[in-house]
């Protein structure tokens, strides 16, 4: 695999070509050019798979060079180098199918990581194409495997051995090229094709094309996606990114790219979730009412599994911070008889203000929130340990086993013993 580095500063080219172990990144040969004109000459005569180019260059910049590459119909993956974190550059890069965006000054390790990610993608695509041509798997099998992977995601509330099952899912994601940890979060979303402007594509062809468009959009933000289709107009995707601050901007770009590439309009319904709570997000997004929910003025709609999620999103940062402190105090003192006053003394706000925050976000009283958190902790212990239910009741601050069971059943609809069965 060969790479071409383009930068108008000789010192940058000298550093990148001489101080990096390119072979370790999967690169066989490194070419360099100090301008877009020289780069075009090399691209026309040499077999280049990866283009690493600066944006800000005189006469013709890096974006214009990539635009030329696309007009030549060359299968070259591109990475942009820039000293400015400008979303306008990011948007143009996405439209041109750029794989990554490295902010200068960048360490050699950062540049190698970016190039290796692109090289791995090329190798994976080449291997997938060989396997597909050899009949080792079909588009149908790929789609079925992706659907099964998320349909069988462990449920925090119901799964026995939840921690082990979650660890196995995370391990598998890392094997598939998505570097993530159990404490990370993701976005699960539904894409609905609303209207075709040309002859509709068959389901599996459409899913494959749509997955390619998504990869070009989100890989620019170091995002990873896995998609499966329900039918020819409903596609479900798990998206993992380091940051979700600009997620709506990326969804709007995705909408534009799909319209241009697939000739159709789409609606997106997305739900952020931690990996630990992903199963509830999958159930929520895949619910039938959303599969038919097309009468909305918004093309990008955020979904909330609970009123708490919705209210947290709408609350001020000050409220969110206090609410998290309240819940953390309850979790840290689950065996105690917790009162509003105790929480007030710990986080230094008045008991009435605590009640107001809890009522605004959780839509319940502070006492009810305390009970909910205790029961959530109790349920986790029942499902994941062999402790007796009596000991668990005591560990959650209950002196009476009968009262503990009554409260537990009032929240979950079944007794603690039935939960363990």
XYZ file of N, CA, C and O in Angstrom, residues 148-275:
512
model
N -28.785 -9.488 14.401
C -28.708 -10.403 15.548
C -27.786 -9.842 16.634
O -28.070 -9.984 17.830
N -26.710 -9.200 16.224
C -25.736 -8.667 17.173
C -26.403 -7.686 18.133
O -26.157 -7.716 19.344
N -27.263 -6.801 17.618
C -27.886 -5.794 18.471
C -29.182 -6.278 19.110
O -29.522 -5.857 20.209
N -29.896 -7.184 18.429
C -31.113 -7.739 19.024
C -30.782 -8.572 20.259
O -31.617 -8.736 21.156
N -29.555 -9.111 20.313
C -29.146 -9.945 21.445
C -28.245 -9.190 22.418
O -27.574 -9.807 23.248
N -28.225 -7.861 22.318
C -27.432 -7.066 23.275
C -27.979 -7.316 24.678
O -29.194 -7.332 24.879
N -27.123 -7.534 25.684
C -27.619 -7.871 27.027
C -28.439 -6.740 27.640
O -28.143 -5.561 27.441
N -29.476 -7.139 28.366
C -30.383 -6.191 29.019
C -29.947 -6.002 30.464
O -29.866 -6.970 31.227
N -29.678 -4.774 30.836
C -29.229 -4.460 32.192
C -30.243 -4.935 33.228
O -29.883 -5.330 34.334
N -31.528 -4.934 32.867
C -32.575 -5.280 33.815
C -32.836 -6.783 33.893
O -33.220 -7.291 34.940
N -32.662 -7.487 32.778
C -33.119 -8.875 32.727
C -32.033 -9.928 32.541
O -32.237 -11.087 32.868
N -30.913 -9.558 31.946
C -29.914 -10.568 31.574
C -29.156 -11.100 32.787
O -28.659 -10.328 33.612
N -29.078 -12.432 32.889
C -28.154 -13.015 33.845
C -26.743 -12.846 33.281
O -26.554 -12.797 32.075
N -25.774 -12.769 34.146
C -24.377 -12.608 33.722
C -24.219 -11.378 32.820
O -23.499 -11.404 31.815
N -24.917 -10.303 33.163
C -24.906 -9.101 32.320
C -23.492 -8.610 32.062
O -23.136 -8.291 30.924
N -22.681 -8.529 33.109
C -21.337 -7.964 32.970
C -20.502 -8.785 31.992
O -19.795 -8.223 31.135
N -20.576 -10.099 32.084
C -19.794 -10.952 31.182
C -20.296 -10.836 29.742
O -19.500 -10.780 28.800
N -21.612 -10.786 29.572
C -22.184 -10.664 28.229
C -21.831 -9.325 27.599
O -21.514 -9.241 26.407
N -21.884 -8.259 28.409
C -21.523 -6.935 27.895
C -20.047 -6.892 27.504
O -19.692 -6.366 26.440
N -19.194 -7.456 28.349
C -17.757 -7.475 28.054
C -17.483 -8.207 26.739
O -16.625 -7.793 25.949
N -18.221 -9.279 26.473
C -18.045 -10.033 25.236
C -18.477 -9.203 24.027
O -17.813 -9.208 22.981
N -19.580 -8.463 24.142
C -20.033 -7.601 23.046
C -19.001 -6.507 22.758
O -18.684 -6.219 21.591
N -18.470 -5.899 23.818
C -17.477 -4.835 23.649
C -16.203 -5.401 23.017
O -15.597 -4.781 22.140
N -15.814 -6.601 23.459
C -14.633 -7.240 22.881
C -14.835 -7.461 21.384
O -13.935 -7.228 20.577
N -16.030 -7.906 21.014
C -16.316 -8.169 19.608
C -16.292 -6.889 18.793
O -15.783 -6.862 17.665
N -16.830 -5.793 19.347
C -16.797 -4.509 18.651
C -15.357 -4.072 18.398
O -15.025 -3.570 17.320
N -14.495 -4.256 19.385
C -13.086 -3.892 19.211
C -12.433 -4.753 18.138
O -11.625 -4.265 17.347
N -12.774 -6.028 18.093
C -12.233 -6.904 17.054
C -12.658 -6.446 15.660
O -11.924 -6.591 14.689
N -13.864 -5.863 15.583
C -14.390 -5.404 14.300
C -13.893 -4.010 13.927
O -14.314 -3.447 12.916
N -13.011 -3.441 14.761
C -12.409 -2.152 14.417
C -13.024 -0.953 15.094
O -12.738 0.186 14.724
N -13.893 -1.169 16.095
C -14.497 -0.056 16.831
C -13.866 0.011 18.220
O -14.250 -0.740 19.109
N -12.876 0.896 18.421
C -12.187 0.957 19.712
C -13.076 1.587 20.783
O -13.293 2.796 20.804
N -13.646 0.789 21.652
C -14.574 1.315 22.657
C -14.401 0.585 23.981
O -13.785 -0.478 24.050
N -14.972 1.168 25.031
C -14.911 0.603 26.370
C -16.336 0.480 26.914
O -17.258 1.120 26.424
N -16.493 -0.309 27.967
C -17.823 -0.539 28.516
C -18.468 0.747 29.018
O -19.689 0.895 28.977
N -17.669 1.682 29.496
C -18.229 2.912 30.056
C -18.555 3.953 29.000
O -19.068 5.044 29.314
N -18.272 3.665 27.736
C -18.539 4.626 26.664
C -20.031 4.666 26.311
O -20.824 3.851 26.784
N -20.380 5.608 25.453
C -21.755 5.733 25.000
C -21.801 5.680 23.478
O -20.776 5.734 22.805
N -23.000 5.567 22.946
C -23.172 5.490 21.503
C -24.510 6.129 21.139
O -25.230 6.623 22.009
N -24.826 6.113 19.860
C -26.127 6.582 19.385
C -26.716 5.480 18.520
O -26.058 4.971 17.609
N -27.939 5.082 18.845
C -28.650 4.109 18.016
C -29.729 4.870 17.270
O -30.505 5.611 17.883
N -29.774 4.727 15.947
C -30.754 5.528 15.212
C -31.402 4.772 14.063
O -30.861 3.803 13.532
N -32.590 5.232 13.748
C -33.380 4.693 12.650
C -33.373 5.695 11.504
O -33.590 6.891 11.709
N -33.130 5.219 10.297
C -33.240 6.036 9.094
C -34.434 5.534 8.283
O -34.510 4.334 7.971
N -35.359 6.434 7.997
C -36.547 6.094 7.213
C -36.446 6.774 5.851
O -36.254 7.994 5.774
N -36.528 6.002 4.786
C -36.576 6.597 3.448
C -37.987 7.107 3.215
O -38.950 6.342 3.202
N -38.114 8.414 3.045
C -39.436 9.033 2.908
C -39.913 9.051 1.461
O -41.072 8.779 1.169
N -39.006 9.425 0.551
C -39.419 9.578 -0.838
C -38.237 9.323 -1.773
O -37.125 9.786 -1.519
N -38.485 8.579 -2.840
C -37.469 8.347 -3.854
C -37.636 9.357 -4.986
O -38.752 9.651 -5.402
N -36.495 9.872 -5.490
C -36.527 10.789 -6.636
C -36.109 10.075 -7.918
O -36.045 10.677 -8.980
N -35.806 8.792 -7.789
C -35.435 7.965 -8.941
C -35.963 6.569 -8.662
O -36.668 6.341 -7.678
N -35.627 5.616 -9.518
C -36.078 4.250 -9.325
C -35.510 3.702 -8.014
O -34.304 3.733 -7.805
N -36.360 3.208 -7.100
C -35.872 2.717 -5.796
C -34.881 1.562 -5.962
O -35.022 0.721 -6.857
N -33.902 1.529 -5.070
C -32.920 0.450 -5.075
C -33.460 -0.755 -4.305
O -34.239 -0.594 -3.360
N -33.039 -1.966 -4.653
C -33.395 -3.148 -3.859
C -32.857 -2.991 -2.435
O -31.865 -2.293 -2.198
N -33.481 -3.680 -1.481
C -33.164 -3.498 -0.063
C -31.681 -3.635 0.253
O -31.074 -2.733 0.851
N -31.052 -4.746 -0.121
C -29.672 -4.982 0.268
C -28.704 -4.064 -0.460
O -27.693 -3.632 0.097
N -29.005 -3.717 -1.701
C -28.170 -2.752 -2.433
C -28.274 -1.387 -1.782
O -27.278 -0.671 -1.630
N -29.497 -1.033 -1.380
C -29.708 0.265 -0.731
C -28.969 0.319 0.602
O -28.322 1.311 0.918
N -29.043 -0.769 1.385
C -28.350 -0.799 2.677
C -26.847 -0.658 2.480
O -26.178 0.078 3.208
N -26.319 -1.372 1.490
C -24.888 -1.321 1.229
C -24.446 0.081 0.825
O -23.446 0.609 1.337
N -25.218 0.717 -0.069
C -24.884 2.076 -0.512
C -25.016 3.073 0.640
O -24.191 3.980 0.805
N -26.067 2.902 1.424
C -26.295 3.805 2.553
C -25.174 3.670 3.584
O -24.692 4.664 4.137
N -24.733 2.434 3.834
C -23.640 2.209 4.781
C -22.361 2.892 4.308
O -21.598 3.446 5.111
N -22.115 2.879 3.006
C -20.936 3.544 2.456
C -21.005 5.055 2.670
O -20.011 5.696 3.018
N -22.204 5.631 2.441
C -22.367 7.072 2.646
C -22.143 7.422 4.110
O -21.453 8.393 4.444
N -22.720 6.630 5.007
C -22.551 6.894 6.441
C -21.096 6.812 6.851
O -20.604 7.622 7.639
N -20.407 5.816 6.329
C -18.991 5.669 6.679
C -18.195 6.890 6.237
O -17.330 7.379 6.967
N -18.517 7.419 5.058
C -17.791 8.593 4.566
C -18.080 9.816 5.419
O -17.227 10.682 5.597
N -19.296 9.898 5.967
C -19.665 11.058 6.797
C -19.052 10.950 8.186
O -18.382 11.865 8.661
N -19.261 9.815 8.858
C -18.877 9.724 10.265
C -17.419 9.343 10.486
O -16.871 9.624 11.554
N -16.771 8.702 9.509
C -15.362 8.375 9.693
C -14.536 9.649 9.777
O -13.461 9.678 10.376
N -15.065 10.730 9.201
C -14.377 12.017 9.253
C -14.265 12.532 10.677
O -13.363 13.290 11.010
N -15.207 12.101 11.539
C -15.179 12.494 12.951
C -14.749 11.321 13.822
O -15.092 11.237 14.992
N -13.968 10.394 13.215
C -13.515 9.192 13.917
C -14.685 8.371 14.440
O -14.624 7.781 15.528
N -15.772 8.359 13.673
C -16.943 7.592 14.047
C -16.954 6.215 13.399
O -16.367 6.000 12.338
N -17.612 5.269 14.049
C -17.740 3.902 13.549
C -19.217 3.538 13.501
O -19.959 3.824 14.449
N -19.656 2.914 12.434
C -21.064 2.579 12.280
C -21.245 1.118 11.899
O -20.416 0.530 11.216
N -22.351 0.556 12.373
C -22.796 -0.773 11.955
C -24.278 -0.666 11.655
O -25.049 -0.182 12.487
N -24.687 -1.115 10.467
C -26.059 -0.913 10.001
C -26.706 -2.223 9.565
O -26.050 -3.093 9.010
N -28.007 -2.344 9.852
C -28.785 -3.438 9.286
C -30.133 -2.887 8.839
O -30.587 -1.845 9.321
N -30.771 -3.573 7.903
C -32.049 -3.115 7.372
C -33.188 -3.980 7.876
O -33.032 -5.201 8.046
N -34.346 -3.351 8.131
C -35.564 -4.089 8.461
C -36.305 -4.448 7.178
O -36.838 -5.528 7.023
N -36.317 -3.486 6.255
C -36.905 -3.696 4.936
C -36.249 -2.691 3.998
O -35.184 -2.156 4.317
N -36.876 -2.397 2.865
C -36.210 -1.529 1.891
C -36.314 -0.042 2.208
O -35.815 0.790 1.445
N -36.903 0.319 3.343
C -37.001 1.745 3.680
C -36.693 2.061 5.139
O -36.810 3.206 5.556
N -36.299 1.059 5.950
C -35.975 1.277 7.360
C -34.615 0.654 7.674
O -34.440 -0.561 7.531
N -33.677 1.502 8.123
C -32.315 1.059 8.403
C -31.930 1.480 9.824
O -32.129 2.636 10.206
N -31.378 0.535 10.579
C -30.976 0.795 11.957
C -29.453 0.812 12.051
O -28.779 -0.047 11.479
N -28.939 1.780 12.804
C -27.480 1.968 12.870
C -27.024 2.233 14.297
O -27.657 3.002 15.031
N -25.919 1.589 14.689
C -25.221 1.946 15.915
C -24.035 2.809 15.526
O -23.208 2.409 14.707
N -23.960 3.990 16.102
C -22.878 4.930 15.822
C -22.078 5.160 17.095
O -22.639 5.476 18.144
N -20.762 4.998 16.979
C -19.867 5.296 18.098
C -18.906 6.384 17.674
O -18.246 6.273 16.645
N -18.848 7.485 18.442
C -17.944 8.598 18.155
C -17.306 9.074 19.460
O -17.900 8.915 20.531
N -16.108 9.668 19.384
C -15.480 10.202 20.596
C -16.298 11.315 21.238
O -16.289 11.500 22.446
N -17.009 12.096 20.430
C -17.820 13.202 20.943
C -19.085 13.332 20.106
O -19.061 13.135 18.892
N -20.188 13.670 20.788
C -21.471 13.811 20.092
C -21.967 15.248 20.088
O -23.141 15.517 19.825
N -21.066 16.195 20.334
C -21.458 17.604 20.423
C -22.065 18.104 19.113
O -23.004 18.899 19.121
N -21.527 17.651 17.970
C -22.001 18.124 16.664
C -22.856 17.085 15.945
O -22.970 17.104 14.723
N -23.478 16.187 16.700
C -24.157 15.062 16.069
C -25.251 15.506 15.098
O -25.403 14.942 14.013
N -26.021 16.541 15.447
C -27.095 16.981 14.544
C -26.523 17.548 13.253
O -27.105 17.380 12.178
N -25.373 18.225 13.352
C -24.725 18.743 12.141
C -24.355 17.598 11.206
O -24.550 17.683 9.988
N -23.810 16.520 11.776
C -23.425 15.377 10.952
C -24.640 14.672 10.360
O -24.604 14.194 9.222
N -25.720 14.607 11.120
C -26.939 14.005 10.589
C -27.489 14.826 9.411
O -27.999 14.273 8.430
N -27.388 16.140 9.518
C -27.860 16.996 8.419
C -26.990 16.810 7.175
O -27.490 16.803 6.041
N -25.677 16.642 7.377
C -24.786 16.353 6.242
C -25.134 14.993 5.648
O -25.176 14.828 4.427
N -25.401 14.008 6.512
C -25.780 12.677 6.041
C -27.043 12.765 5.181
O -27.125 12.135 4.115
N -27.996 13.547 5.639
C -29.235 13.723 4.885
C -28.957 14.282 3.486
O -29.503 13.801 2.477
N -28.073 15.288 3.409
C -27.722 15.888 2.113
C -27.003 14.880 1.216
O -27.275 14.793 0.011
N -26.078 14.115 1.812
C -25.303 13.155 1.029
C -26.177 12.016 0.490
O -25.997 11.562 -0.640
N -27.136 11.570 1.298
C -28.045 10.516 0.853
C -28.915 11.019 -0.297
O -29.141 10.310 -1.280
N -29.380 12.248 -0.173
C -30.212 12.824 -1.235
C -29.440 12.886 -2.548
O -29.971 12.572 -3.618
N -28.155 13.248 -2.458
C -27.327 13.380 -3.660
C -26.903 12.024 -4.212
O -26.900 11.803 -5.426
N -26.558 11.088 -3.329
C -25.989 9.812 -3.751
C -27.037 8.752 -4.086
O -26.916 8.036 -5.071
N -28.085 8.676 -3.239
C -29.094 7.635 -3.431
C -30.373 8.159 -4.064
O -31.277 7.386 -4.361
N -30.473 9.487 -4.235
C -31.659 10.114 -4.849
C -32.928 9.833 -4.054
O -33.954 9.403 -4.599
N -32.851 10.072 -2.743
C -34.043 9.918 -1.913
C -33.937 10.845 -0.711
O -32.858 11.324 -0.363
N -35.082 11.122 -0.083
C -35.098 11.922 1.139
C -35.268 10.980 2.329
O -35.898 9.919 2.209
N -34.702 11.360 3.461
C -34.752 10.493 4.639
C -35.167 11.270 5.881
O -35.074 12.494 5.941
N -35.632 10.527 6.870
C -35.856 11.042 8.208
C -35.014 10.232 9.173
O -34.833 9.021 8.975
N -34.461 10.876 10.191
C -33.581 10.192 11.148
C -34.153 10.349 12.553
O -34.490 11.455 12.974
N -34.258 9.234 13.283
C -34.724 9.226 14.664
C -33.617 8.613 15.506
O -33.299 7.433 15.342
N -33.010 9.403 16.379
C -31.830 8.919 17.090
C -31.992 8.988 18.603
O -32.697 9.838 19.134
N -31.312 8.054 19.264
C -31.399 7.947 20.717
C -30.009 7.686 21.291
O -29.445 6.613 21.070
N -29.426 8.657 22.001
C -28.133 8.427 22.651
C -28.303 7.435 23.813
O -29.339 7.425 24.482
N -27.301 6.619 24.042
C -27.371 5.646 25.140
C -25.974 5.206 25.522
O -25.064 5.197 24.689
N -25.809 4.824 26.777
C -24.558 4.194 27.181
C -24.590 2.752 26.676
O -25.660 2.197 26.386
N -23.430 2.118 26.556
C -23.409 0.716 26.150
C -24.180 -0.155 27.143
O -24.788 -1.151 26.766
